Coordinates of C-alpha atoms and ligand atoms in Angstrom, one line a residue:
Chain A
X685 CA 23.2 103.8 51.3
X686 CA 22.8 103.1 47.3
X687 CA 21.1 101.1 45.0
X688 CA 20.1 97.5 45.7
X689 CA 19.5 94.7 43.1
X690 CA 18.1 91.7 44.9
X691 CA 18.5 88.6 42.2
X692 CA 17.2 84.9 43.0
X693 CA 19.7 82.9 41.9
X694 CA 19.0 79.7 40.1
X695 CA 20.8 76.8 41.4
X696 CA 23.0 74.4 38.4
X697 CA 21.2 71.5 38.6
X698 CA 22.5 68.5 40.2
X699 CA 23.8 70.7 43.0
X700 CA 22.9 71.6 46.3
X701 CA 22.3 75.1 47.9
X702 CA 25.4 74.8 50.4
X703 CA 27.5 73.5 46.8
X704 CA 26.2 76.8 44.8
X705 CA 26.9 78.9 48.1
X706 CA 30.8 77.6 48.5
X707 CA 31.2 78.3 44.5
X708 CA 29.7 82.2 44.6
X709 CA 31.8 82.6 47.7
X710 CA 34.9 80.8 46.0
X711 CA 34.2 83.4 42.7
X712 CA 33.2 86.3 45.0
X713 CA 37.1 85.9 46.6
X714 CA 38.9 85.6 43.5
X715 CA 37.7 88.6 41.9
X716 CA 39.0 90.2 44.7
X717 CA 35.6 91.2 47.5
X718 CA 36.7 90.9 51.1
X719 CA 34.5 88.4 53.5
X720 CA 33.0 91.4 56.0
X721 CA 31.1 89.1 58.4
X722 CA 27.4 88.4 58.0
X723 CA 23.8 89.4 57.3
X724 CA 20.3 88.5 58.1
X725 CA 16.8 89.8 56.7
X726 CA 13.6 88.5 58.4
X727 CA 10.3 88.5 57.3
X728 CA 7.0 87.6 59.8
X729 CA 4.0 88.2 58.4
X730 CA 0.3 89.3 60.3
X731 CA -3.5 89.0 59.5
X732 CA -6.2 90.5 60.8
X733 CA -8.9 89.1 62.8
X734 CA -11.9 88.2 60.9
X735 CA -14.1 90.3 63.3
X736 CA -12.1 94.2 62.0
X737 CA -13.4 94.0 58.5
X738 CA -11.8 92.9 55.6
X739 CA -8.7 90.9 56.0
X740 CA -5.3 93.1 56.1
X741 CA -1.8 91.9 56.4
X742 CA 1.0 93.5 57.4
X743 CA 4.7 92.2 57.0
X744 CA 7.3 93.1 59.7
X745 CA 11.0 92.7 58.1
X746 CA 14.3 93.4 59.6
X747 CA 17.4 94.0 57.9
X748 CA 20.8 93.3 59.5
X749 CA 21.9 96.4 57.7
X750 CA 19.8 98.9 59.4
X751 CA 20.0 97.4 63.4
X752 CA 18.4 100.3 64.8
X753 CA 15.0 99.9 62.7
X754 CA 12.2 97.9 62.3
X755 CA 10.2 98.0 58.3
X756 CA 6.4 97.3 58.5
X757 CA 4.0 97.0 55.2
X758 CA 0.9 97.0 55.8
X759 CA -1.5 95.6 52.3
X760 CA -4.9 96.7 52.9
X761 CA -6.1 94.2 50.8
X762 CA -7.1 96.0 47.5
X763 CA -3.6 96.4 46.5
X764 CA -2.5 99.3 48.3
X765 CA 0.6 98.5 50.2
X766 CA 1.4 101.2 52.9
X767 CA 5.7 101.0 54.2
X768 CA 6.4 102.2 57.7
X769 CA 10.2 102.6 58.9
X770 CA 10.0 102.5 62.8
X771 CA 12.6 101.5 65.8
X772 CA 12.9 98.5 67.2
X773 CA 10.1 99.1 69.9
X774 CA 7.4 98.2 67.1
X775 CA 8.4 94.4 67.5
X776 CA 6.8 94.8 71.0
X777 CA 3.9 96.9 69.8
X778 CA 3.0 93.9 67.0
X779 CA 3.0 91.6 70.2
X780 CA 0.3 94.2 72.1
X781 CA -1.8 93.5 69.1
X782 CA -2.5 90.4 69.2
X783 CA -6.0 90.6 69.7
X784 CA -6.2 92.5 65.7
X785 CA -3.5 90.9 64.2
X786 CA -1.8 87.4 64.5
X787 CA 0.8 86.4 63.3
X788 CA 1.0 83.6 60.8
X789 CA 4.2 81.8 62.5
X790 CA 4.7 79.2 59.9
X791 CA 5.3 81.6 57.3
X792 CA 8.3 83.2 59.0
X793 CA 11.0 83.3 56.4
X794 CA 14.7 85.2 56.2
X795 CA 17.7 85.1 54.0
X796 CA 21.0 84.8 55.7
X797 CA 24.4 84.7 54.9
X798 CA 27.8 85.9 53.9
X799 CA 28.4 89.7 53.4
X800 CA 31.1 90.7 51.5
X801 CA 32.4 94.2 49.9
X802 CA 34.1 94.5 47.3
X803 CA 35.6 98.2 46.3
X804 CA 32.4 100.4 47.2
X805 CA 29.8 97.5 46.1
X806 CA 28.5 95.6 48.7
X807 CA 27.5 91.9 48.0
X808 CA 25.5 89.3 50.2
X809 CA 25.1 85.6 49.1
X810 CA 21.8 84.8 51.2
X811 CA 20.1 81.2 51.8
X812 CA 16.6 81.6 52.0
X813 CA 14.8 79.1 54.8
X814 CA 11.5 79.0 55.9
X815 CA 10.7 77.0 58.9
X816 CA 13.7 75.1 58.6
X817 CA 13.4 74.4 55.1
X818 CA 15.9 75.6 52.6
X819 CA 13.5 77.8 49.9
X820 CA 16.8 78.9 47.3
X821 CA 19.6 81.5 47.3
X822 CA 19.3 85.4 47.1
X823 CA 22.0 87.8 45.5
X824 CA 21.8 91.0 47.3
X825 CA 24.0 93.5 45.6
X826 CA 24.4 97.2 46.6
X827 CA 26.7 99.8 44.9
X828 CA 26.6 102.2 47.9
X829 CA 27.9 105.3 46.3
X830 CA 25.2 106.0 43.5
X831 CA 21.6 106.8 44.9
X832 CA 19.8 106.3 41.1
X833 CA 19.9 102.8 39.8
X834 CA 19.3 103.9 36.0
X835 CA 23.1 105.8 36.6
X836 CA 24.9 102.3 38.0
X837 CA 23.0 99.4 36.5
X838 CA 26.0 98.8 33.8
X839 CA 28.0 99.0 36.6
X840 CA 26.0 96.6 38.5
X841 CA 25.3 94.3 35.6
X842 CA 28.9 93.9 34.8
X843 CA 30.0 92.8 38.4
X844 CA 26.8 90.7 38.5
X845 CA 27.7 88.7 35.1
X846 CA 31.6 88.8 36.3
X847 CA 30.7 86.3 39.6
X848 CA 27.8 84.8 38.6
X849 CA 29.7 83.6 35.3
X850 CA 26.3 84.0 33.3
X851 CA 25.2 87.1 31.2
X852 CA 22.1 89.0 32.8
X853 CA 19.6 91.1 31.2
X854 CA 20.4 94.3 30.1
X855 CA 16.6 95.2 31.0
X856 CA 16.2 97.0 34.5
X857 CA 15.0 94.4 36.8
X858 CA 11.2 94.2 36.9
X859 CA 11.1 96.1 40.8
X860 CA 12.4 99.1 38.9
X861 CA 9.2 99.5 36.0
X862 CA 6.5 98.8 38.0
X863 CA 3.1 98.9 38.0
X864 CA 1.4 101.9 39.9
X865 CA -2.3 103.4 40.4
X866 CA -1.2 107.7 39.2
X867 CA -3.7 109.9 41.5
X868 CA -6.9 109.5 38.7
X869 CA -6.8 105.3 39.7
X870 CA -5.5 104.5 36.5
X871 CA -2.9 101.8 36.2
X872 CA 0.9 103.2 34.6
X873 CA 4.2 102.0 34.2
X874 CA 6.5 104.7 36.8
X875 CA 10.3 104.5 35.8
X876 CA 11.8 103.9 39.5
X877 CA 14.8 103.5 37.7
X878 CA 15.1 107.0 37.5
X879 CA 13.8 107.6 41.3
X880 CA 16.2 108.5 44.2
X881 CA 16.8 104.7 46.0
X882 CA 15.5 104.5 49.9
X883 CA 16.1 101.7 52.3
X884 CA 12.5 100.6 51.8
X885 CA 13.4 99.8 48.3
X886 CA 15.3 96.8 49.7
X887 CA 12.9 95.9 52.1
X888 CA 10.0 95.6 49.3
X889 CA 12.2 93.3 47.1
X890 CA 12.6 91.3 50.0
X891 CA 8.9 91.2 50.7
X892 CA 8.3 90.4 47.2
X893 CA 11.1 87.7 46.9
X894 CA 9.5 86.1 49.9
X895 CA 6.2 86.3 48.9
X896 CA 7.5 84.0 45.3
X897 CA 9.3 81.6 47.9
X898 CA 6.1 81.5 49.9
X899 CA 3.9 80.6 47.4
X900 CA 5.7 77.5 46.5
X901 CA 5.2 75.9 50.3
X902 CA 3.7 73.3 48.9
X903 CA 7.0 72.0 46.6
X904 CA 6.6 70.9 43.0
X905 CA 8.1 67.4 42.1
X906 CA 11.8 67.6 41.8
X907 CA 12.4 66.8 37.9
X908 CA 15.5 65.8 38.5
X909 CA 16.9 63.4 41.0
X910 CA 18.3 66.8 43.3
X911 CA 20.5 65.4 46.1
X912 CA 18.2 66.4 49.1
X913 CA 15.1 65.7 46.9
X914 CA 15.1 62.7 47.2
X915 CA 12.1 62.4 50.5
X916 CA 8.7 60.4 49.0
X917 CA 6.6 62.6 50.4
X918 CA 7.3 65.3 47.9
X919 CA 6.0 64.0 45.0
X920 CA 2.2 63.5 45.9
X921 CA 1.7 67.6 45.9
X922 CA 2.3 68.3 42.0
X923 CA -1.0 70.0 41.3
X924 CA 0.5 72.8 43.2
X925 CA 3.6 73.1 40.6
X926 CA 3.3 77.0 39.2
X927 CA 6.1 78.3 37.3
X928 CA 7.8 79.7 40.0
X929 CA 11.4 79.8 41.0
X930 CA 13.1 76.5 39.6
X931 CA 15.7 76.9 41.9
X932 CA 12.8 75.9 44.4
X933 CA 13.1 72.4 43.2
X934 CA 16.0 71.7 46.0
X935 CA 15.4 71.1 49.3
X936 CA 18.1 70.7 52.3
X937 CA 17.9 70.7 55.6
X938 CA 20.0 73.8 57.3
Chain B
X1296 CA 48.9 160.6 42.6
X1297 CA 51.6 162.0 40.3
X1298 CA 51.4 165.6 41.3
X1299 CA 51.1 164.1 44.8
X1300 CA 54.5 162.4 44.1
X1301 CA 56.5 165.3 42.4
X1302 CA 55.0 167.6 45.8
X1303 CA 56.6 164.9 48.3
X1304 CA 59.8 165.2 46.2
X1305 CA 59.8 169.3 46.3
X1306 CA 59.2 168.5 50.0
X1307 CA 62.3 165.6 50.7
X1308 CA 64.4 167.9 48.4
X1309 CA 63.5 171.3 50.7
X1310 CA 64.5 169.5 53.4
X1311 CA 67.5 168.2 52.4
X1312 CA 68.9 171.8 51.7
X1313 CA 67.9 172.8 55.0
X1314 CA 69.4 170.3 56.8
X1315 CA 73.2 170.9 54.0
X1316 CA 72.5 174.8 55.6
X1317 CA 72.5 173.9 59.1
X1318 CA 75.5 171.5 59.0
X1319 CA 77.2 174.5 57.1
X1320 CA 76.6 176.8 59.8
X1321 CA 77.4 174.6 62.4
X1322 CA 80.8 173.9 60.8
X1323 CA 81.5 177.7 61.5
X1324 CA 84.6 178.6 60.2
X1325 CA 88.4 178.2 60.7
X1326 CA 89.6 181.8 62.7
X1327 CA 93.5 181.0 61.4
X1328 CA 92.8 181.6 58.1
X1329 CA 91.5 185.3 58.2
X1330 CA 89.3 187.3 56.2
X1331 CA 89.5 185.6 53.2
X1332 CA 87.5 182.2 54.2
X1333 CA 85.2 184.3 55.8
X1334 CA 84.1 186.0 52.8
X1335 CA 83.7 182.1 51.3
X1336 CA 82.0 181.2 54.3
X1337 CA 79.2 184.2 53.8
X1338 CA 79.2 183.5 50.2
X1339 CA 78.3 179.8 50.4
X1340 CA 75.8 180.2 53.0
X1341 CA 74.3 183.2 50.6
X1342 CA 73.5 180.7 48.1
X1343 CA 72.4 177.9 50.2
X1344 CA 70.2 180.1 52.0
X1345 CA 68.7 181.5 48.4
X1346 CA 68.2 177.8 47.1
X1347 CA 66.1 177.2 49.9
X1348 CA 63.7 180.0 49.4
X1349 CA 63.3 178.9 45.7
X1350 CA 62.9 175.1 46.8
X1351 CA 60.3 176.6 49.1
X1352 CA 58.8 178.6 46.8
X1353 CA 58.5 175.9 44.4
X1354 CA 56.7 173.7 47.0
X1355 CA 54.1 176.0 47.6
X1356 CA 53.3 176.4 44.3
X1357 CA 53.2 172.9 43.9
X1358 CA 50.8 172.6 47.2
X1359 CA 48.5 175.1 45.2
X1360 CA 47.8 172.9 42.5
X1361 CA 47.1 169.8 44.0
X1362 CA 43.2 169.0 44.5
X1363 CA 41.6 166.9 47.4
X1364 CA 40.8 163.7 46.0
X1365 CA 36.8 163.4 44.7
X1366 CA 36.8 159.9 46.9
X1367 CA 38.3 158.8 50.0
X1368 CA 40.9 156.0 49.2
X1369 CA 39.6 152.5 49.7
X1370 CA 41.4 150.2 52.5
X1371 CA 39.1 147.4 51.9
X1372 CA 39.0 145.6 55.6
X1373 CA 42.2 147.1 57.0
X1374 CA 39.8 150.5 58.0
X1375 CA 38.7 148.1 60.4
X1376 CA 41.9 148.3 61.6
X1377 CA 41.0 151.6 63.1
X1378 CA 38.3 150.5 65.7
X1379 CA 41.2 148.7 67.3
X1380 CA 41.3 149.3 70.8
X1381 CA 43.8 147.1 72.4
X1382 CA 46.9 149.5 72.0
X1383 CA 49.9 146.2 71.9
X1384 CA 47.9 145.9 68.5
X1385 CA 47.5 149.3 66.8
X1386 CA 50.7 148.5 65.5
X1387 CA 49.5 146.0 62.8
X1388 CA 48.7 148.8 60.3
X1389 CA 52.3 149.4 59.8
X1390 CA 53.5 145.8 59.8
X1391 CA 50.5 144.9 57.4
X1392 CA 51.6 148.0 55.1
X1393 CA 54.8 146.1 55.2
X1394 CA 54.0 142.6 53.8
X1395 CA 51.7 144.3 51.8
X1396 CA 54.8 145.6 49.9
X1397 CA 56.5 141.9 50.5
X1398 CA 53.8 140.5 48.8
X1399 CA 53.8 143.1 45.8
X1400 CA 57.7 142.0 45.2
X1401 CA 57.1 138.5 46.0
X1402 CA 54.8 138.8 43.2
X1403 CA 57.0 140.7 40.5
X1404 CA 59.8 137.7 40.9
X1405 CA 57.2 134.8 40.5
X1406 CA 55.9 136.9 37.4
X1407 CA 59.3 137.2 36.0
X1408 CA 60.9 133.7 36.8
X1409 CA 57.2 132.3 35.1
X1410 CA 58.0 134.1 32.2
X1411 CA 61.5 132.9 32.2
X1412 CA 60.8 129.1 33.1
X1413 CA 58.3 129.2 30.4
X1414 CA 60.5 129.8 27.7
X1415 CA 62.1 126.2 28.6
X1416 CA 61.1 123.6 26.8
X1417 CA 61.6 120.5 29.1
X1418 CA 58.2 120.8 30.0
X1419 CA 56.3 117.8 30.9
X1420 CA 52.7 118.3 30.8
X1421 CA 51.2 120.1 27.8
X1422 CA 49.9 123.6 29.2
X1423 CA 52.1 125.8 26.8
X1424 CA 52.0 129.5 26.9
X1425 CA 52.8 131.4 23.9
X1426 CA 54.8 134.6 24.6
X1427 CA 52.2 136.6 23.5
X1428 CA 50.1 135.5 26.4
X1429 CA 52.2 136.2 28.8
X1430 CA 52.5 139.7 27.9
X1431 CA 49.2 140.6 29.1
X1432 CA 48.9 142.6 31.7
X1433 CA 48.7 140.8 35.1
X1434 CA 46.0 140.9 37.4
X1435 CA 46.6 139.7 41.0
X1436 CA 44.5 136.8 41.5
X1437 CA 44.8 136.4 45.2
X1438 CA 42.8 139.9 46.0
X1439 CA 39.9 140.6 43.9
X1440 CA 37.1 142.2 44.9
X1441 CA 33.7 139.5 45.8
X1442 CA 32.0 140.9 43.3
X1443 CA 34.5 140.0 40.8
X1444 CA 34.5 136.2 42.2
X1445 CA 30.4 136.4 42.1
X1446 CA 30.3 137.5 38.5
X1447 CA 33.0 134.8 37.4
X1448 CA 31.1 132.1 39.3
X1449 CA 27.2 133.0 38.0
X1450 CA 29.0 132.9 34.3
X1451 CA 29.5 129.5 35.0
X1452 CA 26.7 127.4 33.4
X1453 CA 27.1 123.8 33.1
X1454 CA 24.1 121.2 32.6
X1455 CA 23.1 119.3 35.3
X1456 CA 25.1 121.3 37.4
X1457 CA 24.4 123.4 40.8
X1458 CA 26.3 126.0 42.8
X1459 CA 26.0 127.4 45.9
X1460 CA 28.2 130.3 47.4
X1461 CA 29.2 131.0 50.8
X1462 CA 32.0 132.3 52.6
X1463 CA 32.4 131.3 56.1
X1464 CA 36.2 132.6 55.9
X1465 CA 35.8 136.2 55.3
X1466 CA 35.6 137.6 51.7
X1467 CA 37.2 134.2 50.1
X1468 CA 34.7 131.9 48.4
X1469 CA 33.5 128.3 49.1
X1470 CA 31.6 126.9 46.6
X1471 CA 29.5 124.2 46.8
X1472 CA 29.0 122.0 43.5
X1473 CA 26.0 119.3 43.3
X1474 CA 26.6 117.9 40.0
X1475 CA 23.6 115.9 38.7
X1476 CA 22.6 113.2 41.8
X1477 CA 26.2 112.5 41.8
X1478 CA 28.6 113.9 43.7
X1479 CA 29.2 117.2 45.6
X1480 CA 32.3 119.3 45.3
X1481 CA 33.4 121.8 47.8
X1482 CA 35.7 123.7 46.4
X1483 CA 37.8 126.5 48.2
X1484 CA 38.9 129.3 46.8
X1485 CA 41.6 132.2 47.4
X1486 CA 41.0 135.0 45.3
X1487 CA 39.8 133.3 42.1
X1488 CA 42.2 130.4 42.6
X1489 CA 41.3 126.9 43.8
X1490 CA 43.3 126.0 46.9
X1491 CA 41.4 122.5 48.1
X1492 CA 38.8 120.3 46.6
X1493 CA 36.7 118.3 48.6
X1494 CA 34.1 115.3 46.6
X1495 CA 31.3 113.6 48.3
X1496 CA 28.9 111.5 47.7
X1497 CA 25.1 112.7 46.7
X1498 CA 23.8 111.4 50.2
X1499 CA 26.9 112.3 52.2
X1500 CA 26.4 115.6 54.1
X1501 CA 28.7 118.5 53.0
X1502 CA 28.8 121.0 55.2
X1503 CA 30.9 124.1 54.6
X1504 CA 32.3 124.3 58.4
X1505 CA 34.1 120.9 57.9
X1506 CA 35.3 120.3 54.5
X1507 CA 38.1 118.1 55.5
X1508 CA 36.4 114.7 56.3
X1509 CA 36.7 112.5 53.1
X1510 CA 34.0 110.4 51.4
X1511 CA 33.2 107.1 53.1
X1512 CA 33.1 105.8 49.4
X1513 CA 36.1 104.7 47.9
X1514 CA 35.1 106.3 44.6
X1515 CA 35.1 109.4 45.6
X1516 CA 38.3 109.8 47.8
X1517 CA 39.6 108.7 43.8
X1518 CA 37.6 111.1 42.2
X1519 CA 39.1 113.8 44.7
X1520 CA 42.4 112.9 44.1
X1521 CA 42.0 113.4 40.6
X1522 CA 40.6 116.6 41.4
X1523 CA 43.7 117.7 43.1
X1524 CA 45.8 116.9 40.3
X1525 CA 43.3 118.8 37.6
X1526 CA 43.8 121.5 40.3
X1527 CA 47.4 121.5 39.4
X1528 CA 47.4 121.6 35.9
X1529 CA 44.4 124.3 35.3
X1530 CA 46.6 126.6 37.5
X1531 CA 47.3 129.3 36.0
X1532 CA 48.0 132.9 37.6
X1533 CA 48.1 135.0 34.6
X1534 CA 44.6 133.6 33.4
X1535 CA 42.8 132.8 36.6
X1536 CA 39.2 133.6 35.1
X1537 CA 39.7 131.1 32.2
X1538 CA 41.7 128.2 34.4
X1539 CA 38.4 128.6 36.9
X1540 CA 36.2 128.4 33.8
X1541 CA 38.4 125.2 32.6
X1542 CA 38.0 123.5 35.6
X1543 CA 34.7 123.8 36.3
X1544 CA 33.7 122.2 32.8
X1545 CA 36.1 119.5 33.7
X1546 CA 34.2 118.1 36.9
X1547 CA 31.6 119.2 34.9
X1548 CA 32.0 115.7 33.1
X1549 CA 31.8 113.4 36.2
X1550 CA 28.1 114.0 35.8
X1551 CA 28.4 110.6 33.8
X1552 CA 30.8 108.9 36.9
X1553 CA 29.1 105.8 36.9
X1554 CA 27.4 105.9 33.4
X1555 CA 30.8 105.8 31.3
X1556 CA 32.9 102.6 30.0
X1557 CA 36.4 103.1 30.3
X1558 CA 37.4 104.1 26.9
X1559 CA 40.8 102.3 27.1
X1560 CA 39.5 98.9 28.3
X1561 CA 35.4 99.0 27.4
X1562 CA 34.5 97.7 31.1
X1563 CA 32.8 99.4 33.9
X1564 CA 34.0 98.1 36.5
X1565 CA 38.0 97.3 37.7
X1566 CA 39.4 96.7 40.8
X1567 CA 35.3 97.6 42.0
X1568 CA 35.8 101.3 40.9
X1569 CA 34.5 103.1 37.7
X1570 CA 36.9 104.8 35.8
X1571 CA 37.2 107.4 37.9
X1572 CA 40.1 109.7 35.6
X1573 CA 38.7 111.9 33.1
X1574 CA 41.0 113.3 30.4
X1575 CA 42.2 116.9 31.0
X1576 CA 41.3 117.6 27.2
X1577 CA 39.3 115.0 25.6
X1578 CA 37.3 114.7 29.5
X1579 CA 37.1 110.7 28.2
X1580 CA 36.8 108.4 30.9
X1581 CA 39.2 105.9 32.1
X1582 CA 40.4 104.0 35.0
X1583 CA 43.6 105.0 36.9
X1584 CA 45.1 101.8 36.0
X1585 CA 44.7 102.3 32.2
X1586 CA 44.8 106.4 31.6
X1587 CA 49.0 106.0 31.7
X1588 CA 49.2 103.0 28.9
Ligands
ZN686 ZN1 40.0 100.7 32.0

């Protein structure tokens, strides 16, 4: 177990997810990473019931990576998120509950793909869907040996840059210098790059990547003519267009 | 212990003329030749027998002048040897005695054909000893005491660096080396000499009662061959204190594994391994591929 950099990855345009997925994996084999099967991260999400006070969610995510567990976050609501690692027998506790929590089906999401290694990194091309619908492409990349990710992230970077063919920030990605409320309530930047790395880790940049991908349900016009953009119906919702992912602008059915 | 020596040679020499007497006598002499070998015969015995009293004498006198010594002799772990029960094995002391002194030679030609193999000049790597340095006196490196091996070991302080010793082989030394939240060396000792290296990752377990499982991580099975061959070169039985001390600032540097460009090629990252050699002098970073070129 290392560090993880998850990276949305913003499709050329004029091309379509499965197009930008076959190049990656044409790049990923010619630098030299061996195909090692495949991967899948789910995400269902749960609300509370009106009638237990004020709304909580919690977010139930699996990662093909760690089969034996089940990750839970549970967001109180006033920013407080709360990570739980359990075995699989939670799934069947979640569907006890049913009378506190429900779960918002529609919203089910997960990235799946390609998993491939190459030396000690570990790299996983994912296509994000979401009921069907294609949402864009995560980069998961892992560089298993090294536990701090302000020791590696050169060594990350460079391997990044050397697939992906574009140069990427020499900044810490924003996970790493987050926000967080210190013990007196007061709001300060904590250096996670400096941190030991845990599974959770993954599992909340998943959450949060999914949460970005979520937001843009409703999908802002395609600016360009994409090739599986082309349905009417899309362009009546453009009041919903937020800066979001631009890679979101594709959509393709699985 | 060298009036002790001179007495046991008084004693070896006593007997000897005791035993010359006896055989004397027992030759008796030859009856043909009359009174005249007779004569001989009582004359030779005369002054065998008188060079035995003063050879006595002499070893007495020598016995009076030695001094019990102020502290019993240490055996280190072979007194154990006494509780032995099991009588096939109450023989050991003697054979241990034996490559005891085996060893001691076995020592004495290695010291002499080092010094002699030194004075070639074909050498290949760039360790050179000066003459002078040889001449100092030699310490066995493959018995010293523990506290000797504790002292050398808590001298050792490198940044970033950890070390925890145990010995779950008797009096020889494992230490185990966290360096920064990088890597963890095992490192086995005989004596004060390093006879394995083992590297693992920060989260890999490292357990002193198996150090022979290597790192799931490529990088590290590297890093550990590299740590063999550093092993080779920072040999060095006539200075074991300073090769240990050598060494140990050596891994020292793989505190910046992953942090380092290769200083031959500028990347991070080749063949999906950082460099993962670092200089034996200089402790600059390169890959394998590029440290020969
Ligand atoms: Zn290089």
């Amino acid at each position: 177990m290392g560090v993880t950099v998850l990276l949305p990855y913003q499709i050329p345009e004029g091309k379509t997810g499965a197009q930008a997925i076959d190049y990656l994996t044409k790049r990923l084999l010619a630098l030299g990473a061996i195909h090692t099967g495949q991967f899948l991260v789910d995400c269902e999400t749960y609300i509370s019931t009106p009638q237990h006070g004020p709304a909580k969610t919690v977010h139930v995510l699996h990662d093909s990576e760690y089969p034996a567990s089940t990750f839970s976050i549970l967001d109180n609501g006033a920013g407080k998120q709360i990570p739980l690692v359990a075995d699989n027998l939670f799934d069947l506790l979640m569907l006890k509950m049913t009378t506190v929590y429900t779960s918002k089906k529609q919203t089910k999401i997960e990235s799946k793909g390609a998993r491939f290694e190459y030396g000690d990194f570990l790299i996983k091309l994912g296509s994000v869907t979401m009921q069907e619908n294609f949402k864009g492409i995560l980069i998961e990349i892992e560089y298993r040996p090294c536990v701090v990710l302000s020791f590696c992230w050169e060594m990350i970077r460079e391997t990044l840059q050397g697939f992906l063919g574009m140069p990427i920030a020499k900044e810490y990605p924003a996970y790493f210098s987050q926000q967080i409320m210190n013990p007196m309530g007061q709001q300060q930047i904590h250096p996670k790059q400096n941190d030991l790395y845990e599974p959770i880790d993954t599992i909340n940049q998943y959450l949060e990547c999914f949460t970005n991908y979520r937001k843009q349900n409703v999908l802002p016009v395609a600016s360009s003519v994409g090739v599986g953009a082309g349905a009417g119906g899309v362009a009546v919702t453009t009041q919903n267009a937020t800066a979001g992912m631009q890679g979101g602008n594709q959509r393709m059915r699985m | 212990m060298e009036k002790l020596n001179s007495t046991l040679g008084a004693v070896r020499s006593l007997r000897s003329s005791v035993r010359q007497c006896f055989e004397h006598l027992a030759d008796g002499t030859n009856a043909e030749l009359g009174e005249d070998s007779r004569t001989k015969f009582l004359l030779k015995f005369q002054e065998n027998f008188s060079n035995m009293n003063a050879q006595l004498r002499e070893v007495e006198s020598l016995i009076n002048g030695l001094q019990a010594p102020q502290t019993p002799y240490c055996l280190g772990q072979t007194t154990y040897l006494a509780q032995e029960t099991a009588p096939e094995r109450q023989a050991l002391y003697s054979q241990l005695v034996n490559s005891y002194k085996w060893i001691d030679k076995v020592h004495d030609h290695s010291f002499l054909a080092f010094n002699n193999l030194n004075q070639n000049n074909l050498r290949r790597s760039y360790t050179y000893c000066s003459q002078k340095r040889v001449r100092i006196p030699f310490a066995s490196c493959n018995n010293t005491d523990p506290d000797h091996t504790d002292k050398l070991l808590s001298e050792i302080n490198l940044p970033l660096t950890s070390y925890q010793v145990c010995r779950p082989f008797g009096s020889n030394v494992v230490v185990i080396v966290t360096i920064s939240r990088v890597l963890k060396a095992a490192i086995v000792c005989k004596g004060v000499l390093i006879e394995w290296v083992t590297v693992k990752g920060f989260d890999e377990t490292l357990d002193p009662d198996d150090l022979w499982t290597e790192s799931r991580y490529e990088v590290f099975r590297k890093v550990q061959e590299h740590t063999h061959i550093a092993m080779l070169h920072f040999f060095s039985p006539t200075l074991p204190d300073l090769a240990i001390k050598s060494y140990m600032t050596w891994l020292n540097s793989y505190s910046k594994l992953f942090l380092e460009a290769c200083k031959r090629c500028g990347k991070f990252v080749s063949n999906g391994l950082p460099p993962t050699w670092r200089d034996l002098r200089t402790l600059e970073p390169f890959h394998e591929e590029c440290r020969n070129c």
